Coordinates of C-alpha atoms in Angstrom, one line a residue:
X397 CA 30.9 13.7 -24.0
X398 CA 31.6 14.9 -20.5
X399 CA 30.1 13.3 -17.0
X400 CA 27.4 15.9 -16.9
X401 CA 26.7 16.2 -20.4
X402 CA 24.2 13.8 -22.1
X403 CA 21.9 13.8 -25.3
X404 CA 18.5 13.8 -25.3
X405 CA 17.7 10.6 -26.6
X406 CA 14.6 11.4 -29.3
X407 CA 11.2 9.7 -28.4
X408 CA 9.8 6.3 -29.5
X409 CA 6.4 7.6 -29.9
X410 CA 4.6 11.0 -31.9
X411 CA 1.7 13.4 -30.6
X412 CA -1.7 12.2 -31.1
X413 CA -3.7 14.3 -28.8
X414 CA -2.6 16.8 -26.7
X415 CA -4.1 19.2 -23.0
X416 CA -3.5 22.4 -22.5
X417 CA -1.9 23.6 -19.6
X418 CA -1.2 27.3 -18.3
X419 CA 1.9 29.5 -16.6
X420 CA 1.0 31.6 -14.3
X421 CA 2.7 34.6 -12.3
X422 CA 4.7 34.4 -9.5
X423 CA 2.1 36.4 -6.9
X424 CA -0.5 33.8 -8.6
X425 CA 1.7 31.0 -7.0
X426 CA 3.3 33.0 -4.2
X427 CA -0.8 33.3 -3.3
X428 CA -2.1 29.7 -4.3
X429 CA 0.9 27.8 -2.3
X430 CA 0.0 30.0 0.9
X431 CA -3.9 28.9 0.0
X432 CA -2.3 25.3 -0.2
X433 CA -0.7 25.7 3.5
X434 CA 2.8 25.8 1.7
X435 CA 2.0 21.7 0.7
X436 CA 2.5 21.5 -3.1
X437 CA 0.5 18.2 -2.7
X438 CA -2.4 20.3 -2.2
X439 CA -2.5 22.6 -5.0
X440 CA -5.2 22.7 -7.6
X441 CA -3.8 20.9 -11.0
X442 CA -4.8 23.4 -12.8
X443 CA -2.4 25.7 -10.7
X444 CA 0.5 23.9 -11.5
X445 CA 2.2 24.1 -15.2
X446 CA 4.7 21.3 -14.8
X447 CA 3.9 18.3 -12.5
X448 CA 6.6 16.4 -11.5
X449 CA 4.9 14.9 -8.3
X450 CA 4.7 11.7 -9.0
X451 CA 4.5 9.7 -12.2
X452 CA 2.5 7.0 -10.4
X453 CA -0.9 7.3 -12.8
X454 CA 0.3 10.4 -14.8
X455 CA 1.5 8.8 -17.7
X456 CA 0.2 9.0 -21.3
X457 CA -1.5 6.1 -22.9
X458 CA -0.7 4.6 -26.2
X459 CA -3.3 4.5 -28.6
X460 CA -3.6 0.9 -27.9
X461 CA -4.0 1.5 -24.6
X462 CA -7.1 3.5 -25.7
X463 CA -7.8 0.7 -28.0
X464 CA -7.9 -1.9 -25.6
X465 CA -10.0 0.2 -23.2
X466 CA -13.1 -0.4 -25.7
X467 CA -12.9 -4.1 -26.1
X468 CA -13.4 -4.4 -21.4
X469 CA -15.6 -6.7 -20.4
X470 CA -17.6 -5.4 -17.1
X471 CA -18.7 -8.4 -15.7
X472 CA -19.0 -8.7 -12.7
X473 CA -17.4 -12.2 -11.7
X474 CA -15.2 -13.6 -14.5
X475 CA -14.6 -11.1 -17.0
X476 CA -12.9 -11.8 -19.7
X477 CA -10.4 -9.0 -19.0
X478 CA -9.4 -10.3 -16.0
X479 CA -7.4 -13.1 -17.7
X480 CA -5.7 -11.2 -20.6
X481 CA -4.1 -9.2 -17.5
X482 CA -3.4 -13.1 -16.0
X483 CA -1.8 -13.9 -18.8
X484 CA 0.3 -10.7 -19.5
X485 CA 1.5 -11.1 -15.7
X486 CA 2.2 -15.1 -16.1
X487 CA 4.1 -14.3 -19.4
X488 CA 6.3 -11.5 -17.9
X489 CA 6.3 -11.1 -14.2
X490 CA 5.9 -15.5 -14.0
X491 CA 3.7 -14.9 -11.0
X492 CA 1.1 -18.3 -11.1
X493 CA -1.6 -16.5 -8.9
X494 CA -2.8 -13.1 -10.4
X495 CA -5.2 -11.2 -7.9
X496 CA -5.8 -7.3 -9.2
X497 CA -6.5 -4.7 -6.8
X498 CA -6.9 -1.1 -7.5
X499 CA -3.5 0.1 -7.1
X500 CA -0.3 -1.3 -5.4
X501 CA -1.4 0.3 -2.0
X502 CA -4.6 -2.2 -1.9
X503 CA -2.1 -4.9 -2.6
X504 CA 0.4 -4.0 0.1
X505 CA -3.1 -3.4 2.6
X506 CA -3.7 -7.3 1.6
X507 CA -0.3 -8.6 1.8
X508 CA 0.6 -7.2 5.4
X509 CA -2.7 -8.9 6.5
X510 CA -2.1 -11.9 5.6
X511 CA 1.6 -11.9 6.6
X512 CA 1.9 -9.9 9.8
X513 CA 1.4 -10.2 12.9
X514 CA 1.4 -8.1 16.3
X515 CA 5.7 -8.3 17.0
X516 CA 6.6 -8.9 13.2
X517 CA 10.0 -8.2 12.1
X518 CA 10.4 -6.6 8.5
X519 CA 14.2 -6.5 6.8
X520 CA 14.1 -4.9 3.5
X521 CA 16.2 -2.4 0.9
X522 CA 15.0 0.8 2.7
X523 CA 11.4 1.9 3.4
X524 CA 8.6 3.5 1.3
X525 CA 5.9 5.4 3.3
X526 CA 3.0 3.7 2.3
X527 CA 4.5 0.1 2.3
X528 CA 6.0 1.0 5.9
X529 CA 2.5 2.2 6.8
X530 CA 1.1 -1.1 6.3
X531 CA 3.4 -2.7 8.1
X532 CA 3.1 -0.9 11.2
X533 CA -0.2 -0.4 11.0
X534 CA -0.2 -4.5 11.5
X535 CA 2.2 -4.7 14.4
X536 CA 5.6 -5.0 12.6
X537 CA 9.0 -2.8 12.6
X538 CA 10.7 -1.7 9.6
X539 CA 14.6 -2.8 9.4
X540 CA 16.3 -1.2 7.1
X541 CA 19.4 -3.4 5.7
X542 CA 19.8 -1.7 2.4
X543 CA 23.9 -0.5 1.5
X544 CA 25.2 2.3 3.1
X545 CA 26.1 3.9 -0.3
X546 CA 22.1 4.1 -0.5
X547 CA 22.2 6.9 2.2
X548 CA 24.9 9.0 0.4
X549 CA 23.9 11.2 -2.1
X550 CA 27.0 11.6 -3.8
X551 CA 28.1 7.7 -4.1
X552 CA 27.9 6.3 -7.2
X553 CA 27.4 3.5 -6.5
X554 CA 25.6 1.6 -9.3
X555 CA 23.5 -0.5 -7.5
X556 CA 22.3 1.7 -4.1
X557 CA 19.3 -0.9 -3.7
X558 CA 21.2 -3.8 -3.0
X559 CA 20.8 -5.4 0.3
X560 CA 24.2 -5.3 3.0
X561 CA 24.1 -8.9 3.5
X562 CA 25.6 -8.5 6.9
X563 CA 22.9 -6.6 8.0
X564 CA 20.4 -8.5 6.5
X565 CA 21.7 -11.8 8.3
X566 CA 22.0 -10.3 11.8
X567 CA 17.9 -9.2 11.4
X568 CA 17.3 -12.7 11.1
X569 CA 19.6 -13.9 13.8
X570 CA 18.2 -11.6 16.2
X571 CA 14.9 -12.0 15.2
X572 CA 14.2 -15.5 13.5
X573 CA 11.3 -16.8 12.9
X574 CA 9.4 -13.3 13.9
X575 CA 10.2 -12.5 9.7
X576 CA 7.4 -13.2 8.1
X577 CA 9.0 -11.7 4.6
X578 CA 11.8 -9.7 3.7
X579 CA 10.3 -6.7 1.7
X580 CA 12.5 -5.7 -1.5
X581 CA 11.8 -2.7 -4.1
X582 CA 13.1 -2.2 -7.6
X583 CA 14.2 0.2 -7.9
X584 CA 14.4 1.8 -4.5
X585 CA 12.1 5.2 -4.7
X586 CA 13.0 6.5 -1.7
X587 CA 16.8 6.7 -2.9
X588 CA 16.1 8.3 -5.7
X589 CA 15.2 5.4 -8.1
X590 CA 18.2 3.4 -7.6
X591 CA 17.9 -0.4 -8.7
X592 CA 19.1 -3.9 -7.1
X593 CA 21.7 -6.0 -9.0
X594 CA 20.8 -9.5 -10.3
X595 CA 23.6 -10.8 -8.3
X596 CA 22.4 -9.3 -5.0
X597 CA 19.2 -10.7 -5.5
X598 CA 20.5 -14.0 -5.8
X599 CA 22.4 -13.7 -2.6
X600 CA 19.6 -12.8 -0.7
X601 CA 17.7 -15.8 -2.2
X602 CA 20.2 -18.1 -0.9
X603 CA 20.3 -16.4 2.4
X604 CA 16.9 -16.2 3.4
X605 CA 16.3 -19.9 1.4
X606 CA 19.0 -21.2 4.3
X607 CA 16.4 -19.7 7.0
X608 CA 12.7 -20.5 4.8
X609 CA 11.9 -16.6 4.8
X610 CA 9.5 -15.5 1.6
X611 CA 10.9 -12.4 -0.3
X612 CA 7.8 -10.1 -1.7
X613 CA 8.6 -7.7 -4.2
X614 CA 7.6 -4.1 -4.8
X615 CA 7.9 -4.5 -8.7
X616 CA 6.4 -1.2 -9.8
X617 CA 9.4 -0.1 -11.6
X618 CA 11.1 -3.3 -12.1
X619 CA 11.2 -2.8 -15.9
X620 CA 13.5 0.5 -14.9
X621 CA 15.5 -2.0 -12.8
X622 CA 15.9 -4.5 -15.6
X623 CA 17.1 -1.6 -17.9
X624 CA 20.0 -0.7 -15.2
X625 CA 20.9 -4.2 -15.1
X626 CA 21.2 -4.6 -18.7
X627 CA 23.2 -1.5 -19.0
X628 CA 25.3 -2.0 -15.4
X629 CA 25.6 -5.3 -14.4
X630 CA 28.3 -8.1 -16.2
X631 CA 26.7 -10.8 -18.3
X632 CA 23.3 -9.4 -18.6
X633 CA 23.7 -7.0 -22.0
X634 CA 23.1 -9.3 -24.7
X635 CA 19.7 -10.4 -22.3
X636 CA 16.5 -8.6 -23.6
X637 CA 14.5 -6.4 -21.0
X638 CA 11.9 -9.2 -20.9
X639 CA 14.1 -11.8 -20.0
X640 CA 15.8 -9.5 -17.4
X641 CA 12.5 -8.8 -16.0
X642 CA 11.2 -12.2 -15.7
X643 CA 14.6 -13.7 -14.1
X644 CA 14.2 -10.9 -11.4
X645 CA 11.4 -12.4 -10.4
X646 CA 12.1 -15.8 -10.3
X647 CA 13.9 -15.1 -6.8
X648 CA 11.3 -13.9 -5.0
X649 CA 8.0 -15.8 -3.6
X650 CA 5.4 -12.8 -4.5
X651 CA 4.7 -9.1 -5.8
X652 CA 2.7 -6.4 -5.2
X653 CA 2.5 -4.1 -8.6
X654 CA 1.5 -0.7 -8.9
X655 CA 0.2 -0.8 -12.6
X656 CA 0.7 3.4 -12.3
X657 CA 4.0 3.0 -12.8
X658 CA 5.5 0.6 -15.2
X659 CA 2.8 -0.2 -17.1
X660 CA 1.8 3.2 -18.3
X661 CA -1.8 2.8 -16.8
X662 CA -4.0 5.5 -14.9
X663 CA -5.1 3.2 -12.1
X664 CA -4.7 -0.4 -11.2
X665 CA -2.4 -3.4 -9.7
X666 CA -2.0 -6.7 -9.1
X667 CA -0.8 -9.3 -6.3
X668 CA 1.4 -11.6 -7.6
X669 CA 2.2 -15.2 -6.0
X670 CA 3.5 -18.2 -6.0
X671 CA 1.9 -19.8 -3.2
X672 CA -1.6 -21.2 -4.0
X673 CA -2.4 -21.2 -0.2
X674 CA -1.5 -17.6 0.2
X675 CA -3.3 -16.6 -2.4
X676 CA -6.6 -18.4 -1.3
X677 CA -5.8 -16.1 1.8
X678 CA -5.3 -13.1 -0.4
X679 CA -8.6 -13.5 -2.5
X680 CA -10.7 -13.3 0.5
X681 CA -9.1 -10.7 1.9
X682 CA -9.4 -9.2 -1.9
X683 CA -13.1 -9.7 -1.5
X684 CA -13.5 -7.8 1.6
X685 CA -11.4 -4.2 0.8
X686 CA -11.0 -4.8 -3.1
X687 CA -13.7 -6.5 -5.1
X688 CA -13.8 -9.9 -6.1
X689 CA -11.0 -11.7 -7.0
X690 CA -11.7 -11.3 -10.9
X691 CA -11.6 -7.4 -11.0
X692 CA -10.1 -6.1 -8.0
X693 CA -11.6 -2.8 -7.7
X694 CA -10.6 -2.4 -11.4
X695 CA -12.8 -1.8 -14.6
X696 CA -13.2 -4.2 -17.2
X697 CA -11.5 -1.4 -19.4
X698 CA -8.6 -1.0 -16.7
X699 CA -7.6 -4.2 -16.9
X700 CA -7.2 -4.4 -20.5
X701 CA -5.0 -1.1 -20.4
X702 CA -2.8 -3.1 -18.1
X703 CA -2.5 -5.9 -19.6
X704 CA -1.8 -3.9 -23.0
X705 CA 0.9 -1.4 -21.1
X706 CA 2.5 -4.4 -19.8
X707 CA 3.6 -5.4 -23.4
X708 CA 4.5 -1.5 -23.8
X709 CA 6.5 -1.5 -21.1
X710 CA 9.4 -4.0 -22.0
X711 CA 10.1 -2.4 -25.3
X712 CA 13.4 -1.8 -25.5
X713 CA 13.1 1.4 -27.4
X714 CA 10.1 2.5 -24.9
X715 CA 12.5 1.9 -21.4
X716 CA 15.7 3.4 -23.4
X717 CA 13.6 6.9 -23.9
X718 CA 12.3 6.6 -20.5
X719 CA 15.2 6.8 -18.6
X720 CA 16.9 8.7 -21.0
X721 CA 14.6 11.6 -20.2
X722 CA 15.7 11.3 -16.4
X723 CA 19.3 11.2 -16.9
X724 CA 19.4 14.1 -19.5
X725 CA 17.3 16.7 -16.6
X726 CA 19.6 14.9 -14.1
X727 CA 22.9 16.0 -16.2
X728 CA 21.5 19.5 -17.1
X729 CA 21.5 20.3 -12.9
X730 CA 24.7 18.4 -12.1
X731 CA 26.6 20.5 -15.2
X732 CA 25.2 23.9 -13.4
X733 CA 26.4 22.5 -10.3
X734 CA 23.1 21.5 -8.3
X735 CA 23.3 19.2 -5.5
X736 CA 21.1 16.3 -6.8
X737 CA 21.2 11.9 -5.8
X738 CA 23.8 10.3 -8.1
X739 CA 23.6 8.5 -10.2
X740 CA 20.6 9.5 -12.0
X741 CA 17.9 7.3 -11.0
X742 CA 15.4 5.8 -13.2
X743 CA 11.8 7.8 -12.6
X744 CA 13.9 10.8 -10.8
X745 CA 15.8 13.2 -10.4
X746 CA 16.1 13.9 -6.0
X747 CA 17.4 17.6 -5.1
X748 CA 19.6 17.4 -1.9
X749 CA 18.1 19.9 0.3
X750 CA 20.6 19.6 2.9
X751 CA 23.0 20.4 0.5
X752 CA 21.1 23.3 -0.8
X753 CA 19.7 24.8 2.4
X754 CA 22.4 23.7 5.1
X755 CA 21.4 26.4 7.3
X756 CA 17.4 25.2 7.9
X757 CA 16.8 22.8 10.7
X758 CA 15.3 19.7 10.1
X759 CA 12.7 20.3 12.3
X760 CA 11.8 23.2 9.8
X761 CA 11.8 20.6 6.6
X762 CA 14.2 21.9 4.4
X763 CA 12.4 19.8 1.7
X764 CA 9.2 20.8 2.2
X765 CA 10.5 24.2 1.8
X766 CA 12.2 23.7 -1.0
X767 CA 9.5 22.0 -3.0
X768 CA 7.4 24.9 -1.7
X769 CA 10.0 27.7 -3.6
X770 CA 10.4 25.6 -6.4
X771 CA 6.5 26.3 -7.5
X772 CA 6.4 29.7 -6.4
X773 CA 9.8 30.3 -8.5
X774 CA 8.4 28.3 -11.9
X775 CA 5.0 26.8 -11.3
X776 CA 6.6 23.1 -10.9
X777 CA 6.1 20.7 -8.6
X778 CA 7.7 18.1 -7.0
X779 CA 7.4 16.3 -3.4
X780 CA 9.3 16.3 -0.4
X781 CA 11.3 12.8 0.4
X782 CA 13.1 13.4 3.6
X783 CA 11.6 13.4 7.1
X784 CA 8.2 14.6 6.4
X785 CA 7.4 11.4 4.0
X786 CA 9.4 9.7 7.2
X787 CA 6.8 10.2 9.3
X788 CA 6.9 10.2 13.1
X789 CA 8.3 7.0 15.4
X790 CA 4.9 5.0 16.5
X791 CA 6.8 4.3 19.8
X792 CA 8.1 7.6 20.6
X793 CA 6.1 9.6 18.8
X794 CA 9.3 12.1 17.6
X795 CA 9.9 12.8 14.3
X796 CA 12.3 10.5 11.9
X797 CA 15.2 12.0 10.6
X798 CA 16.3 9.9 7.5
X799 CA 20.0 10.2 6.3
X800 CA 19.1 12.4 3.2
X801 CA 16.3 15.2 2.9
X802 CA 15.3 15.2 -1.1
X803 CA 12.9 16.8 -3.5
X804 CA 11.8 14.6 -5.9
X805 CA 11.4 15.2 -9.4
X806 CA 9.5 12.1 -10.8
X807 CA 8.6 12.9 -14.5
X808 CA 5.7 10.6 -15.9
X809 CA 6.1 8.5 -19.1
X810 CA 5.3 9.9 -22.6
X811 CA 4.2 13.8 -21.1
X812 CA 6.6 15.9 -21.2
X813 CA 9.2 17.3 -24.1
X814 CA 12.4 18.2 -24.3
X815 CA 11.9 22.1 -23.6
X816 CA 9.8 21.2 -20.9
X817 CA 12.6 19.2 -19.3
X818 CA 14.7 22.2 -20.2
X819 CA 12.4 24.4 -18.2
X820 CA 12.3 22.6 -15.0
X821 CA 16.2 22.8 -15.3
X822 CA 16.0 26.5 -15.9
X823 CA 13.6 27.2 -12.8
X824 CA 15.9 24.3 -10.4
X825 CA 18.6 26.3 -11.5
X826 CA 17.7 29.6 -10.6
X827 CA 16.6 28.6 -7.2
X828 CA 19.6 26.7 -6.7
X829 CA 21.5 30.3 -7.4
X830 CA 19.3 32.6 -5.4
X831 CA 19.0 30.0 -2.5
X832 CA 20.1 32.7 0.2
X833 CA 16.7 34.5 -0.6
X834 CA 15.0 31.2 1.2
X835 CA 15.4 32.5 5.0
X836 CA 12.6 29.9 7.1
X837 CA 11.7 27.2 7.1
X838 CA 8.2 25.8 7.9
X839 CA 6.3 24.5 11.0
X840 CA 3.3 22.4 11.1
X841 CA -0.3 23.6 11.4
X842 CA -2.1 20.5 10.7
X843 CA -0.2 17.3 11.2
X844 CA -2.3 14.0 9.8
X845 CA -1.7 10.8 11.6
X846 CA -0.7 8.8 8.5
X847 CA 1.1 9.6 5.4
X848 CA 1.4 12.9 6.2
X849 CA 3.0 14.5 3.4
X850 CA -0.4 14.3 1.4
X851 CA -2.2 16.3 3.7
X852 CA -0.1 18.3 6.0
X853 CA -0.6 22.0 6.2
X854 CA 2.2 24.5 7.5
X855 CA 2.8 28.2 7.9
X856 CA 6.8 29.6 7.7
X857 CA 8.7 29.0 10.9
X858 CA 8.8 33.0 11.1
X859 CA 7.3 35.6 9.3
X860 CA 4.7 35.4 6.5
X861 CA 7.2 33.7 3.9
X862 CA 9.9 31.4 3.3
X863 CA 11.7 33.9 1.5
X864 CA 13.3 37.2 2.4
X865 CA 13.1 39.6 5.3

């Protein structure tokens, strides 16, 4: 097998029910992304034939999933479902204090109130919008002290989420005691899925131990993390993807858990901590923007399909197929030559759109442009991660230019086949080939204050079209 080749490792799982979906022709799209203000993000569903904009929420169920959903228990204060979900997140996160939310972004809403204040300082292994939007939103600055590897798309390096120590220690000696928490993700989304190494982990446990700084964890796709560290890191691949997982946690002090992600569910999260006091804190908050503290803002029935997809998700075969989809669409584009993040990450596969439109200005969003042409070319979508998701500077108010300018390619759990995969190669590919035809970028016509990405609407920089002319 050469470096870009790979097999397409066959699926743990067989068809039980299935939705229809529907191509459509290229003036259909040319005429529904126009109609969208050139945003995939705000194209009809039904518009698009394969969805590759997230897989936060998208993924399939199992049947016991489905199952489980039946046997919910909808009351309102102390439901029974509320402590099979404590006890699946005890068992493999080890969090002691379990508060559900409604999904990860209620949990980092309650976190950052309870830990920030006005002049906060925030290390962590680069940002994530909606995390960083929090955080600024309650008076704290983002630092980022991830590797520099991490902002090169063509290291690879095989753990791009560590943390450079060096720049992690000279936050905290410049800033001290203004750290409430140093934020850490696994695996880094905004990198392109890239995961932190047991071994780093630990070192930034000792270093922030030394100063009495908390670590919180973004552990929506930790299980993808524990499956690169069994597969990467010395002295971890005889350890099962349970035990990985759990040991991963054990460093930090708390997590916030998109259940969208990991553990195969529609909706739902979780807060876990370690800290009883904290918590206390984080249940009234929970109260006021969530629920109460026994549901969350989740259903009886959601709970259950967490707590269930949570077992799912460690399976060994489960994670193996996972990533194994990723890396074989990742291989198919670097064989034909595409510019994409290496390595392959573990929910994505990023398109450099520097590398593939080095001629647009950033000012035009080369990834917004190319996520734009890659619907109109085969009805797919993905989503922009450069500096439209980077939002503007809320001191300066000028746009922030990270290091790399992606398309994301995030393929949810247990959807898609092989000849899908194999058709959102074909249509990357052809673009890729025919890239002179893209000749503009794209300018903004309405700019939202937050998270912008979601809503934004733009016209082409010049002309009618991004293409031609």
């Amino acid at each position: 097998m050469n470096d870009h080749a790979i097999e397409y490792p066959a699926e743990p799982w067989k068809i039980k029910s299935v939705e229809p979906i529907r191509q459509t022709s290229r003036p259909y799209r040319e005429q529904a992304i126009r109609q969208a203000g050139w945003n995939p993000c705000l194209l009809r569903s039904e518009d698009v034939y394969i969805d590759l904009f997230t897989d936060s929420g998208t993924n399939a169920m199992s049947d016991r999933q489905w199952a489980a959903l039946m046997t919910g228990d909808e009351a309102y204060a102390g439901a029974r479902s509320f402590y099979v979900l404590e006890r699946a997140v005890r068992t493999y996160y080890g969090y002691e204090h379990v508060i559900p939310v409604h999904q990860g972004r209620g949990g980092e809403n309650i976190v950052s109130r309870c830990l920030i204040r006005p002049g906060s300082h925030i290390p962590g292994n680069m940002f994530f919008p909606s995390t960083r939007a929090h955080q600024e939103l309650n008076g704290a600055t983002f630092h980022d002290v991830v590797i520099d590897e991490a902002h090169d798309p063509s290291s690879d390096h095989p753990f791009k989420g560590d943390v450079d120590l060096a720049k992690l220690a000279a936050v905290i000696g410049e800033y001290g005691d203004a750290i409430p928490y140093v934020s850490l993700a696994a695996t880094v989304n905004m990198a392109g899925g890239q995961p932190i190494s047991m071994a780093n982990l630990a070192a930034v446990r000792e270093l922030t131990g030394r100063h009495g700084i908390p670590i919180m964890f973004d552990a929506a796709r930790a299980v993808e993390n524990a499956w690169f560290v069994k597969q990467r890191e010395a002295g971890w691949g005889d350890r099962s993807i349970a035990e990985i997982l759990l040991a991963m946690c054990s460093f930090t002090d708390g997590a916030v858990m998109s259940s969208k992600k990991d553990s195969f569910a529609n909706i739902g999260g979780w807060i876990g901590l370690r800290d009883g006091e904290l918590a206390e804190r984080a249940r009234s908050l929970a109260l006021l923007y969530e629920g109460l503290h026994t549901y969350g803002g989740m259903a009886g029935r959601d709970m259950e399909a967490v707590a269930r997809g949570i077992e799912e998700s460690v399976e060994e075969s489960s994670i193996r197929a996972r990533v194994g989809q990723v890396e074989y669409l990742g291989h198919r584009l670097l064989a034909a030559g595409v510019p994409v993040v290496r390595p392959i990450g573990g929910h994505c596969v990023c398109i450099d759109a520097l590398a593939v439109l080095p001629l647009l200005p950033r000012e035009e969003f080369p990834g917004q442009t190319l996520a734009a042409a890659l619907y109109v070319e085969g009805g797919i979508r993905g989503v922009e991660r450069g500096g439209l998701s980077a939002g503007r500077d809320p001191v300066t108010g000028e746009n922030r230019y990270p290091p790399m300018e992606l398309v994301r390619l995030a393929i949810p759990r247990r959807v898609y086949t092989r000849a899908h995969l194999d058709m959102v190669a074909d249509c990357v590919i052809r673009v890729h080939e025919e890239r002179d035809r893209i000749k503009r970028g794209l300018r903004f016509v309405h700019e939202p204050s937050h998270l912008r990405f979601f809503q934004a609407r733009f016209v082409p920089a010049d002309g009618d079209s991004i293409f031609g002319g």
